[in-house]
């Protein structure tokens, strides 16, 4: 038995990053500004006033980073392309130096035998397009298509797998509804329009990629929320249904079924009339995917009301999500948490894989992000003994293994993240890497979790601990 692999032989082992979080060099070689440059420079938006510089200086250090990926036995690397490096004004004049950077990166990956998995939008919208209305404006979806066409024409002969959009929920709702992310607006109707236009942009981008005729595959990275009712009451179940609608089905129905969920349109009728949905849009958003990427971190529990609950477990205010009743709340279960405060529960990964395997009709699934932040330090022996992160990975990968055994067509897994990086509104204060980065010296140190992951990637078997 000890020779048997825990994972299929062709299971893809990867790690993921995103452009703004690792590249730095925000003014190099003609890069334009993105909404995250503006947001980070706005006092009070990002912890500690951190900005996209220097991040991991990956723009200059990518050869070293690809060598690190080889040393970690990665079969694939998921990265994102910065739209403002390609089109500094969002549309119009192409910046060849930006395209050259990603061409060099892709070639370096291929020389190392690592599959390039490219995300086309991981939140760095060109500022000029935000000034013209951003994602709430329909035109942005068409500008996205044009940008994707340029990138696919340049890289499409070598990029095996494309993800159009990373986590449309985050872009639409953190960006335009609660303002926690760039561009920092608080306008629920605009968030709903943004969410539709992100999906439309996804569909138009898929058309653009396929028009190149290259055999690459098209998917997206969706952060399906795992929403559970806190208690057994019908009221809590109803809350979970409502939260699931605005977090999940408002995305997966247009993508997988070509419809909008009727109950969500009803729940949100006072927020928007949804007139931004034009005839023919849902045919574009629901073009068949080649694969579905799933990002999972933590489950969320909801209750119809905080009444009678331990106040220490109730997080935040009533009306906890768009369309929630004024008393509806998130409730924690008192489970161990990461440095983000997110509860650790690998059964959530199992559940989301089973559910989406059922809903996506048998296409290949990938975990395109999973991971955790903990307070790491480099100890005197020059190592990072991140047992807590290692436990998180092992727990979640054991859940993934169970899902495969239950019949889920899960073909690969990407750890979030390869490197410690700019964790959005938390700046550099939260470390998600399997590789530690010293932001003063840019020295990379593989953490114990990274060493463990590299052995798993090499053998397909859980290493002895
Ligand atoms: C991903 O976002 C991003 O793709 C990636 O860039 C980022 O670095 C990484 O995860 C880590 O954050 O907010 O308490 O209600 C994930 C964002 C995390 C948003 C979980 C929703 C729900 C818990 N999601 N979150 S809470």
CSV table of C-alpha atoms and ligand atoms in Angstrom, one decimal:
chain,number,residue,atom,x,y,z
A,1,UNK,CA,0.0,0.0,0.0
A,2,UNK,CA,2.8,2.4,0.8
A,3,UNK,CA,3.7,2.8,-2.9
A,4,UNK,CA,0.2,3.8,-3.9
A,5,UNK,CA,-0.2,7.4,-4.8
A,6,UNK,CA,-2.8,9.5,-3.0
A,7,UNK,CA,-3.5,11.5,-6.1
A,8,UNK,CA,-3.8,10.5,-9.8
A,9,UNK,CA,-0.5,10.4,-11.6
A,10,UNK,CA,-1.4,13.2,-14.0
A,11,UNK,CA,-2.7,15.5,-11.2
A,12,UNK,CA,-1.4,19.0,-11.7
A,13,UNK,CA,0.5,20.6,-8.8
A,14,UNK,CA,0.8,24.4,-9.0
A,15,UNK,CA,1.0,27.6,-7.1
A,16,UNK,CA,-0.7,30.9,-7.8
A,17,UNK,CA,0.1,34.6,-7.6
A,18,UNK,CA,-1.4,37.9,-9.1
A,19,UNK,CA,0.3,40.7,-10.9
A,20,UNK,CA,-0.3,43.6,-8.5
A,21,UNK,CA,0.5,41.5,-5.5
A,22,UNK,CA,4.0,40.4,-6.6
A,23,UNK,CA,5.4,42.4,-9.5
A,24,UNK,CA,6.3,45.8,-8.0
A,25,UNK,CA,7.9,48.0,-10.6
A,26,UNK,CA,4.7,49.9,-11.0
A,27,UNK,CA,6.1,52.6,-13.1
A,28,UNK,CA,8.6,50.5,-15.1
A,29,UNK,CA,8.5,50.3,-18.9
A,30,UNK,CA,5.4,52.3,-19.6
A,31,UNK,CA,3.0,50.6,-17.2
A,32,UNK,CA,-0.1,52.7,-16.7
A,33,UNK,CA,-1.9,53.2,-13.5
A,34,UNK,CA,-4.5,50.8,-12.1
A,35,UNK,CA,-7.3,51.3,-9.6
A,36,UNK,CA,-5.1,49.6,-7.0
A,37,UNK,CA,-2.4,52.2,-7.4
A,38,UNK,CA,-4.9,54.9,-6.7
A,39,UNK,CA,-6.6,53.0,-3.9
A,40,UNK,CA,-3.4,52.2,-2.1
A,41,UNK,CA,-2.2,55.8,-2.3
A,42,UNK,CA,-5.5,57.0,-0.7
A,43,UNK,CA,-4.9,57.4,3.0
A,44,UNK,CA,-6.7,54.9,5.2
A,45,UNK,CA,-7.5,52.4,2.5
A,46,UNK,CA,-4.6,50.0,2.9
A,47,UNK,CA,-3.2,49.0,6.2
A,48,UNK,CA,0.1,50.8,7.0
A,49,UNK,CA,-0.2,52.8,3.8
A,50,UNK,CA,1.4,50.0,1.9
A,51,UNK,CA,1.4,50.2,-1.9
A,52,UNK,CA,2.3,47.9,-4.9
A,53,UNK,CA,6.0,48.8,-4.5
A,54,UNK,CA,8.2,47.0,-4.0
A,55,UNK,CA,6.0,43.9,-3.5
A,56,UNK,CA,8.2,41.0,-4.4
A,57,UNK,CA,10.0,42.8,-7.2
A,58,UNK,CA,9.0,39.9,-9.3
A,59,UNK,CA,9.0,42.0,-12.5
A,60,UNK,CA,12.8,42.0,-12.2
A,61,UNK,CA,13.3,38.7,-10.3
A,62,UNK,CA,11.1,36.4,-12.4
A,63,UNK,CA,14.0,34.2,-13.5
A,64,UNK,CA,14.9,33.5,-9.9
A,65,UNK,CA,11.3,32.9,-9.1
A,66,UNK,CA,10.8,30.4,-11.9
A,67,UNK,CA,14.0,28.6,-10.7
A,68,UNK,CA,12.3,28.4,-7.3
A,69,UNK,CA,9.2,26.9,-8.9
A,70,UNK,CA,11.4,24.2,-10.4
A,71,UNK,CA,13.0,23.5,-7.1
A,72,UNK,CA,9.4,23.1,-5.6
A,73,UNK,CA,8.6,20.6,-8.4
A,74,UNK,CA,5.6,22.6,-9.7
A,75,UNK,CA,4.0,21.4,-12.8
A,76,UNK,CA,2.1,24.7,-13.4
A,77,UNK,CA,2.2,28.3,-12.4
A,78,UNK,CA,-0.9,30.5,-12.2
A,79,UNK,CA,-0.1,34.2,-12.6
A,80,UNK,CA,-2.0,37.2,-13.8
A,81,UNK,CA,-1.4,39.7,-16.5
A,82,UNK,CA,-1.6,43.4,-15.6
A,83,UNK,CA,-3.9,45.1,-18.1
A,84,UNK,CA,-2.2,48.5,-17.5
A,85,UNK,CA,1.2,47.1,-18.6
A,86,UNK,CA,-0.4,46.0,-21.9
A,87,UNK,CA,-2.7,49.0,-22.4
A,88,UNK,CA,-1.5,51.9,-20.2
A,89,UNK,CA,-4.7,53.8,-21.0
A,90,UNK,CA,-6.9,50.8,-20.8
A,91,UNK,CA,-7.5,50.8,-24.6
A,92,UNK,CA,-5.9,52.2,-27.7
A,93,UNK,CA,-2.1,52.2,-27.8
A,94,UNK,CA,-0.4,48.9,-27.0
A,95,UNK,CA,2.7,49.0,-24.8
A,96,UNK,CA,5.0,46.4,-26.4
A,97,UNK,CA,7.3,46.4,-23.3
A,98,UNK,CA,4.5,45.0,-21.2
A,99,UNK,CA,3.7,42.2,-23.7
A,100,UNK,CA,7.5,41.5,-23.8
A,101,UNK,CA,7.6,40.9,-20.1
A,102,UNK,CA,4.9,38.3,-20.1
A,103,UNK,CA,6.4,36.7,-23.2
A,104,UNK,CA,9.7,36.4,-21.4
A,105,UNK,CA,7.9,34.9,-18.3
A,106,UNK,CA,6.0,32.4,-20.4
A,107,UNK,CA,9.1,31.3,-22.3
A,108,UNK,CA,11.1,30.9,-19.0
A,109,UNK,CA,8.3,28.8,-17.6
A,110,UNK,CA,8.2,26.6,-20.7
A,111,UNK,CA,12.0,26.1,-20.6
A,112,UNK,CA,11.6,24.9,-17.0
A,113,UNK,CA,8.8,22.5,-18.0
A,114,UNK,CA,6.2,24.5,-16.1
A,115,UNK,CA,2.7,25.0,-17.6
A,116,UNK,CA,1.8,28.7,-17.8
A,117,UNK,CA,-1.8,29.3,-16.4
A,118,UNK,CA,-2.7,32.9,-17.1
A,119,UNK,CA,-5.4,35.0,-15.4
A,120,UNK,CA,-6.4,37.9,-17.5
A,121,UNK,CA,-8.0,40.0,-14.8
A,122,UNK,CA,-7.0,39.9,-11.2
A,123,UNK,CA,-8.3,43.2,-10.1
A,124,UNK,CA,-5.9,45.8,-11.6
A,125,UNK,CA,-8.3,47.7,-13.8
A,126,UNK,CA,-6.6,50.6,-15.7
A,127,UNK,CA,-7.5,53.8,-13.9
A,128,UNK,CA,-8.6,55.5,-17.1
A,129,UNK,CA,-11.3,52.9,-17.5
A,130,UNK,CA,-12.5,53.4,-14.0
A,131,UNK,CA,-12.6,57.1,-14.7
A,132,UNK,CA,-14.9,56.3,-17.7
A,133,UNK,CA,-17.3,54.4,-15.4
A,134,UNK,CA,-15.4,51.2,-14.4
A,135,UNK,CA,-17.2,47.8,-14.3
A,136,UNK,CA,-20.6,49.3,-13.7
A,137,UNK,CA,-20.3,50.7,-17.3
A,138,UNK,CA,-21.1,48.1,-20.0
A,139,UNK,CA,-18.3,49.5,-22.3
A,140,UNK,CA,-15.7,48.1,-19.9
A,141,UNK,CA,-16.7,44.5,-20.9
A,142,UNK,CA,-15.9,45.3,-24.5
A,143,UNK,CA,-12.6,47.0,-23.6
A,144,UNK,CA,-11.7,43.9,-21.7
A,145,UNK,CA,-12.4,41.8,-24.8
A,146,UNK,CA,-10.1,44.0,-26.9
A,147,UNK,CA,-7.3,43.7,-24.3
A,148,UNK,CA,-7.8,40.0,-24.1
A,149,UNK,CA,-7.6,39.7,-27.9
A,150,UNK,CA,-4.2,41.5,-27.9
A,151,UNK,CA,-2.8,39.2,-25.1
A,152,UNK,CA,-4.2,36.0,-26.7
A,153,UNK,CA,-2.7,36.9,-30.1
A,154,UNK,CA,0.7,37.4,-28.5
A,155,UNK,CA,0.8,34.5,-26.0
A,156,UNK,CA,-1.9,32.1,-27.1
A,157,UNK,CA,0.5,29.8,-28.9
A,158,UNK,CA,2.2,29.0,-25.6
A,159,UNK,CA,-0.3,29.6,-22.8
A,160,UNK,CA,-2.1,26.3,-22.1
A,161,UNK,CA,-4.9,27.5,-19.9
A,162,UNK,CA,-6.6,30.9,-19.5
A,163,UNK,CA,-8.6,32.2,-16.7
A,164,UNK,CA,-10.6,35.3,-17.8
A,165,UNK,CA,-11.6,36.8,-14.4
A,166,UNK,CA,-10.5,36.1,-10.9
A,167,UNK,CA,-13.3,36.1,-8.4
A,168,UNK,CA,-16.0,38.3,-10.0
A,169,UNK,CA,-17.7,38.6,-6.6
A,170,UNK,CA,-14.7,40.3,-5.1
A,171,UNK,CA,-14.3,42.8,-8.0
A,172,UNK,CA,-18.0,43.6,-8.0
A,173,UNK,CA,-18.9,43.6,-4.3
A,174,UNK,CA,-15.7,44.4,-2.4
A,175,UNK,CA,-15.0,47.0,-5.1
A,176,UNK,CA,-18.4,48.7,-5.6
A,177,UNK,CA,-20.7,47.6,-2.8
A,178,UNK,CA,-18.8,47.7,0.5
A,179,UNK,CA,-15.7,49.6,-0.7
A,180,UNK,CA,-13.1,47.4,1.0
A,181,UNK,CA,-11.3,47.0,-2.3
A,182,UNK,CA,-10.5,49.3,-5.2
A,183,UNK,CA,-12.1,51.5,-6.5
A,184,UNK,CA,-13.7,51.7,-3.0
A,185,UNK,CA,-17.3,52.6,-4.0
A,186,UNK,CA,-20.4,52.0,-1.9
A,187,UNK,CA,-23.2,51.7,-4.4
A,188,UNK,CA,-25.2,48.4,-4.4
A,189,UNK,CA,-26.8,49.1,-7.7
A,190,UNK,CA,-23.5,49.8,-9.3
A,191,UNK,CA,-22.1,46.5,-7.8
A,192,UNK,CA,-24.9,44.5,-9.5
A,193,UNK,CA,-24.2,46.1,-12.8
A,194,UNK,CA,-20.5,45.5,-12.3
A,195,UNK,CA,-21.1,41.9,-11.6
A,196,UNK,CA,-23.1,41.4,-14.8
A,197,UNK,CA,-20.4,43.3,-16.9
A,198,UNK,CA,-17.7,41.1,-15.4
A,199,UNK,CA,-19.6,38.0,-16.5
A,200,UNK,CA,-20.2,39.6,-19.9
A,201,UNK,CA,-16.5,40.5,-20.2
A,202,UNK,CA,-15.7,36.8,-19.3
A,203,UNK,CA,-17.9,35.6,-22.1
A,204,UNK,CA,-16.5,38.1,-24.7
A,205,UNK,CA,-13.0,37.2,-23.6
A,206,UNK,CA,-13.7,33.5,-24.1
A,207,UNK,CA,-14.8,34.3,-27.7
A,208,UNK,CA,-11.6,36.4,-28.3
A,209,UNK,CA,-9.3,33.6,-27.0
A,210,UNK,CA,-11.1,31.0,-29.1
A,211,UNK,CA,-11.0,33.2,-32.2
A,212,UNK,CA,-7.2,32.7,-32.2
A,213,UNK,CA,-7.6,29.0,-33.1
A,214,UNK,CA,-5.0,27.9,-30.6
A,215,UNK,CA,-5.8,24.8,-28.6
A,216,UNK,CA,-5.6,26.5,-25.2
A,217,UNK,CA,-8.5,26.1,-22.7
A,218,UNK,CA,-10.7,28.8,-21.2
A,219,UNK,CA,-12.1,28.9,-17.7
A,220,UNK,CA,-12.3,31.4,-14.8
A,221,UNK,CA,-11.4,31.4,-11.1
A,222,UNK,CA,-14.6,31.6,-9.1
A,223,UNK,CA,-14.7,32.1,-5.4
A,224,UNK,CA,-17.8,30.0,-4.6
A,225,UNK,CA,-18.7,30.7,-1.0
A,226,UNK,CA,-19.5,27.8,1.2
A,227,UNK,CA,-22.5,29.2,3.1
A,228,UNK,CA,-24.1,27.1,5.9
A,229,UNK,CA,-27.0,27.9,8.2
A,230,UNK,CA,-25.8,28.4,11.7
A,231,UNK,CA,-28.7,26.4,13.3
A,232,UNK,CA,-31.4,23.9,12.2
A,233,UNK,CA,-34.2,26.5,12.0
A,234,UNK,CA,-36.1,27.2,8.9
A,235,UNK,CA,-35.3,30.9,9.3
A,236,UNK,CA,-31.5,30.2,9.3
A,237,UNK,CA,-32.0,28.0,6.2
A,238,UNK,CA,-33.8,30.8,4.5
A,239,UNK,CA,-30.9,33.1,5.3
A,240,UNK,CA,-28.4,30.7,3.9
A,241,UNK,CA,-30.5,30.4,0.7
A,242,UNK,CA,-30.5,34.2,0.3
A,243,UNK,CA,-26.8,34.6,1.0
A,244,UNK,CA,-26.0,31.7,-1.4
A,245,UNK,CA,-28.0,33.5,-4.1
A,246,UNK,CA,-26.1,36.8,-4.0
A,247,UNK,CA,-22.7,35.2,-3.4
A,248,UNK,CA,-22.9,32.1,-5.7
A,249,UNK,CA,-25.9,31.6,-7.9
A,250,UNK,CA,-25.9,35.2,-9.2
A,251,UNK,CA,-22.6,34.1,-10.9
A,252,UNK,CA,-22.9,30.4,-11.5
A,253,UNK,CA,-26.4,30.6,-13.0
A,254,UNK,CA,-25.4,33.0,-15.8
A,255,UNK,CA,-22.1,31.1,-16.3
A,256,UNK,CA,-23.4,27.5,-16.2
A,257,UNK,CA,-27.1,27.8,-17.1
A,258,UNK,CA,-27.5,31.1,-19.0
A,259,UNK,CA,-30.1,32.4,-16.6
A,260,UNK,CA,-30.4,34.6,-13.5
A,261,UNK,CA,-31.8,33.1,-10.3
A,262,UNK,CA,-35.4,34.3,-10.0
A,263,UNK,CA,-35.3,34.4,-6.2
A,264,UNK,CA,-32.2,36.7,-6.3
A,265,UNK,CA,-33.8,39.1,-8.7
A,266,UNK,CA,-36.8,39.2,-6.3
A,267,UNK,CA,-34.6,39.6,-3.2
A,268,UNK,CA,-32.8,42.5,-4.8
A,269,UNK,CA,-35.8,44.1,-6.6
A,270,UNK,CA,-35.5,47.3,-4.5
A,271,UNK,CA,-31.8,47.6,-5.3
A,272,UNK,CA,-31.9,47.3,-9.1
A,273,UNK,CA,-34.2,46.6,-12.0
A,274,UNK,CA,-31.5,44.6,-13.7
A,275,UNK,CA,-32.1,46.5,-16.9
A,276,UNK,CA,-28.3,46.1,-17.6
A,277,UNK,CA,-29.1,42.6,-18.8
A,278,UNK,CA,-29.5,42.9,-22.5
A,279,UNK,CA,-31.0,40.4,-24.9
A,280,UNK,CA,-28.3,37.9,-25.9
A,281,UNK,CA,-26.0,38.6,-22.9
A,282,UNK,CA,-26.7,35.3,-21.2
A,283,UNK,CA,-25.9,33.3,-24.3
A,284,UNK,CA,-22.4,35.0,-24.2
A,285,UNK,CA,-21.9,34.5,-20.5
A,286,UNK,CA,-22.8,30.8,-20.6
A,287,UNK,CA,-20.6,29.6,-23.5
A,288,UNK,CA,-19.3,26.2,-22.4
A,289,UNK,CA,-16.2,26.4,-20.2
A,290,UNK,CA,-13.3,24.1,-20.7
A,291,UNK,CA,-12.6,24.0,-17.0
A,292,UNK,CA,-13.8,25.7,-13.8
A,293,UNK,CA,-11.4,27.1,-11.3
A,294,UNK,CA,-12.5,27.2,-7.7
A,295,UNK,CA,-10.9,29.4,-5.0
A,296,UNK,CA,-11.7,28.3,-1.4
A,297,UNK,CA,-10.5,29.6,1.9
A,298,UNK,CA,-13.1,29.2,4.6
A,299,UNK,CA,-16.8,28.5,5.1
A,300,UNK,CA,-19.3,31.1,6.2
A,301,UNK,CA,-22.2,30.5,8.6
A,302,UNK,CA,-25.3,32.7,8.6
A,303,UNK,CA,-28.2,33.2,11.0
A,304,UNK,CA,-31.6,35.0,10.6
A,305,UNK,CA,-30.9,37.0,13.7
A,306,UNK,CA,-28.3,37.5,16.5
A,307,UNK,CA,-31.0,37.0,19.1
A,308,UNK,CA,-30.1,34.3,21.6
A,309,UNK,CA,-26.6,33.8,20.1
A,310,UNK,CA,-23.3,34.2,22.0
A,311,UNK,CA,-22.4,37.8,21.1
A,312,UNK,CA,-18.7,36.8,20.9
A,313,UNK,CA,-19.6,34.6,17.9
A,314,UNK,CA,-21.6,37.2,16.0
A,315,UNK,CA,-19.4,38.9,13.5
A,316,UNK,CA,-20.3,42.4,12.2
A,317,UNK,CA,-23.7,44.0,11.9
A,318,UNK,CA,-27.1,42.8,10.8
A,319,UNK,CA,-27.8,43.1,7.1
A,320,UNK,CA,-24.6,41.3,6.6
A,321,UNK,CA,-24.7,40.9,2.8
A,322,UNK,CA,-26.4,42.7,0.0
A,323,UNK,CA,-30.1,42.0,0.1
A,324,UNK,CA,-29.9,40.6,3.7
A,325,UNK,CA,-32.7,41.4,6.1
A,326,UNK,CA,-31.6,44.0,8.7
A,327,UNK,CA,-31.2,41.2,11.4
A,328,UNK,CA,-29.3,38.7,9.3
A,329,UNK,CA,-25.8,38.1,10.5
A,330,UNK,CA,-22.6,36.1,10.0
A,331,UNK,CA,-21.9,33.8,12.9
A,332,UNK,CA,-18.6,32.1,13.6
A,333,UNK,CA,-18.4,28.5,15.0
A,334,UNK,CA,-15.5,29.1,17.3
A,335,UNK,CA,-13.2,27.0,15.1
A,336,UNK,CA,-9.4,27.8,14.9
A,337,UNK,CA,-8.7,30.8,12.7
A,338,UNK,CA,-5.9,31.9,10.4
A,339,UNK,CA,-4.2,35.3,10.7
A,340,UNK,CA,-7.0,36.7,8.5
A,341,UNK,CA,-9.5,35.6,11.2
A,342,UNK,CA,-11.0,33.1,8.8
A,343,UNK,CA,-12.1,29.8,10.3
A,344,UNK,CA,-10.3,26.7,9.2
A,345,UNK,CA,-12.6,23.9,7.9
A,346,UNK,CA,-11.5,21.5,5.2
A,347,UNK,CA,-14.9,20.0,4.9
A,348,UNK,CA,-15.9,23.3,3.1
A,349,UNK,CA,-13.5,22.4,0.3
A,350,UNK,CA,-15.0,18.9,0.0
A,351,UNK,CA,-18.5,20.4,-0.1
A,352,UNK,CA,-17.8,23.0,-2.7
A,353,UNK,CA,-16.1,20.5,-5.0
A,354,UNK,CA,-19.0,18.1,-4.7
A,355,UNK,CA,-21.5,20.8,-5.4
A,356,UNK,CA,-19.8,22.4,-8.4
A,357,UNK,CA,-19.0,19.0,-9.9
A,358,UNK,CA,-22.7,18.4,-9.9
A,359,UNK,CA,-23.5,21.8,-11.3
A,360,UNK,CA,-20.9,22.1,-14.0
A,361,UNK,CA,-21.8,19.0,-15.9
A,362,UNK,CA,-18.6,17.0,-15.7
A,363,UNK,CA,-16.0,19.5,-16.9
A,364,UNK,CA,-12.5,19.5,-15.4
A,365,UNK,CA,-12.3,21.2,-12.0
A,366,UNK,CA,-9.2,22.8,-10.5
A,367,UNK,CA,-8.6,24.4,-7.1
A,368,UNK,CA,-7.1,27.6,-8.4
A,369,UNK,CA,-6.5,29.0,-4.9
A,370,UNK,CA,-6.4,27.6,-1.4
A,371,UNK,CA,-4.1,28.6,1.4
A,372,UNK,CA,-3.8,30.7,4.5
A,373,UNK,CA,-2.0,33.5,6.3
A,374,UNK,CA,-0.1,33.0,9.5
A,375,UNK,CA,2.4,35.1,11.4
A,376,UNK,CA,5.7,33.6,10.1
A,377,UNK,CA,9.2,34.3,11.2
A,378,UNK,CA,12.5,33.2,9.9
A,379,UNK,CA,14.2,31.5,12.9
A,380,UNK,CA,17.9,31.3,13.8
A,381,UNK,CA,18.3,28.1,11.7
A,382,UNK,CA,17.3,30.2,8.7
A,383,UNK,CA,14.0,28.4,8.2
A,384,UNK,CA,10.3,29.1,8.6
A,385,UNK,CA,8.6,26.4,10.7
A,386,UNK,CA,5.1,27.1,9.7
A,387,UNK,CA,3.4,24.0,11.1
A,388,UNK,CA,0.1,25.8,11.2
A,389,UNK,CA,0.2,26.4,7.4
A,390,UNK,CA,1.4,22.8,6.8
A,391,UNK,CA,-1.6,21.5,8.8
A,392,UNK,CA,-3.9,23.7,6.8
A,393,UNK,CA,-2.6,22.4,3.5
A,394,UNK,CA,-2.6,18.8,4.6
A,395,UNK,CA,-6.2,19.0,5.9
A,396,UNK,CA,-7.5,20.6,2.7
A,397,UNK,CA,-5.6,18.3,0.4
A,398,UNK,CA,-6.9,15.3,2.3
A,399,UNK,CA,-10.4,16.8,1.7
A,400,UNK,CA,-9.5,17.2,-2.0
A,401,UNK,CA,-8.4,13.6,-2.2
A,402,UNK,CA,-11.7,12.5,-0.6
A,403,UNK,CA,-13.6,14.5,-3.2
A,404,UNK,CA,-11.7,12.8,-6.0
A,405,UNK,CA,-12.6,9.4,-4.5
A,406,UNK,CA,-16.2,10.5,-4.4
A,407,UNK,CA,-16.0,11.0,-8.2
A,408,UNK,CA,-15.2,14.7,-8.5
A,409,UNK,CA,-13.2,15.4,-11.7
A,410,UNK,CA,-10.6,17.5,-9.9
A,411,UNK,CA,-7.5,17.6,-12.0
A,412,UNK,CA,-5.2,19.9,-10.2
A,413,UNK,CA,-4.5,22.2,-7.3
A,414,UNK,CA,-2.8,25.6,-6.9
A,415,UNK,CA,-1.5,26.8,-3.6
A,416,UNK,CA,-2.2,30.4,-2.7
A,417,UNK,CA,0.4,31.7,-2.8
A,418,UNK,CA,3.8,30.9,-4.2
A,419,UNK,CA,5.2,34.0,-2.4
A,420,UNK,CA,4.3,36.2,0.5
A,421,UNK,CA,2.8,39.3,-1.2
A,422,UNK,CA,0.7,42.4,-1.1
A,423,UNK,CA,-2.5,41.1,0.6
A,424,UNK,CA,-4.8,43.9,-0.8
A,425,UNK,CA,-6.4,46.0,2.0
A,426,UNK,CA,-4.0,44.3,4.5
A,427,UNK,CA,-0.9,45.3,2.6
A,428,UNK,CA,2.2,43.3,3.5
A,429,UNK,CA,1.0,42.5,7.0
A,430,UNK,CA,-0.5,39.1,6.0
A,431,UNK,CA,1.7,36.4,4.6
A,432,UNK,CA,0.1,33.7,2.4
A,433,UNK,CA,3.3,32.3,0.8
A,434,UNK,CA,4.7,28.8,0.8
A,435,UNK,CA,7.9,30.9,0.3
A,436,UNK,CA,8.8,33.7,2.7
A,437,UNK,CA,9.8,37.0,1.3
A,438,UNK,CA,11.9,39.5,3.3
A,439,UNK,CA,10.7,42.8,1.9
A,440,UNK,CA,13.9,44.6,2.8
A,441,UNK,CA,16.3,42.3,1.1
A,442,UNK,CA,13.9,40.4,-1.3
A,443,UNK,CA,15.5,37.2,0.0
A,444,UNK,CA,13.2,34.2,-0.6
A,445,UNK,CA,13.1,31.4,2.0
A,446,UNK,CA,11.1,28.2,1.3
A,447,UNK,CA,8.9,27.6,4.3
A,448,UNK,CA,8.4,24.1,5.8
A,449,UNK,CA,5.0,24.1,4.1
A,450,UNK,CA,6.7,24.7,0.8
A,451,UNK,CA,9.2,21.9,1.4
A,452,UNK,CA,6.3,19.6,2.3
A,453,UNK,CA,4.4,20.7,-0.8
A,454,UNK,CA,7.3,20.1,-3.1
A,455,UNK,CA,7.6,16.5,-1.9
A,456,UNK,CA,3.9,15.9,-2.4
A,457,UNK,CA,4.2,17.4,-5.9
A,458,UNK,CA,7.1,15.1,-6.7
A,459,UNK,CA,5.4,11.9,-5.5
A,460,UNK,CA,1.7,12.4,-5.5
A,461,UNK,CA,1.8,11.0,-2.0
A,462,UNK,CA,1.4,12.7,1.4
A,463,UNK,CA,4.9,13.0,2.9
A,464,UNK,CA,5.6,11.5,6.3
A,465,UNK,CA,5.7,14.2,8.9
B,1,LIG,C1,-8.4,35.7,-2.9
B,1,LIG,O1,-9.5,36.5,-2.4
B,1,LIG,C2,-7.7,36.5,-3.9
B,1,LIG,O2,-7.9,36.0,-5.2
B,1,LIG,C3,-6.2,36.7,-3.7
B,1,LIG,O3,-5.7,37.7,-4.5
B,1,LIG,C4,-6.0,36.9,-2.2
B,1,LIG,O4,-4.7,37.3,-2.0
B,1,LIG,C5,-6.4,35.7,-1.5
B,1,LIG,O5,-7.7,35.3,-1.8
B,1,LIG,C6,-6.3,35.8,0.0
B,1,LIG,O6,-7.2,36.8,0.5
B,1,LIG,O7,-14.3,38.3,4.2
B,1,LIG,O8,-14.4,37.4,6.4
B,1,LIG,O9,-16.4,37.5,5.0
B,1,LIG,C7,-10.3,35.8,-1.5
B,1,LIG,C8,-11.2,36.8,-0.9
B,1,LIG,C9,-11.8,35.6,1.1
B,1,LIG,C10,-13.3,37.1,0.1
B,1,LIG,C11,-12.9,35.1,2.0
B,1,LIG,C12,-14.4,36.6,0.9
B,1,LIG,C13,-15.0,35.7,3.0
B,1,LIG,C14,-14.6,35.8,4.5
B,1,LIG,N1,-12.3,36.1,-0.1
B,1,LIG,N2,-13.9,36.1,2.2
B,1,LIG,S1,-15.0,37.4,5.1
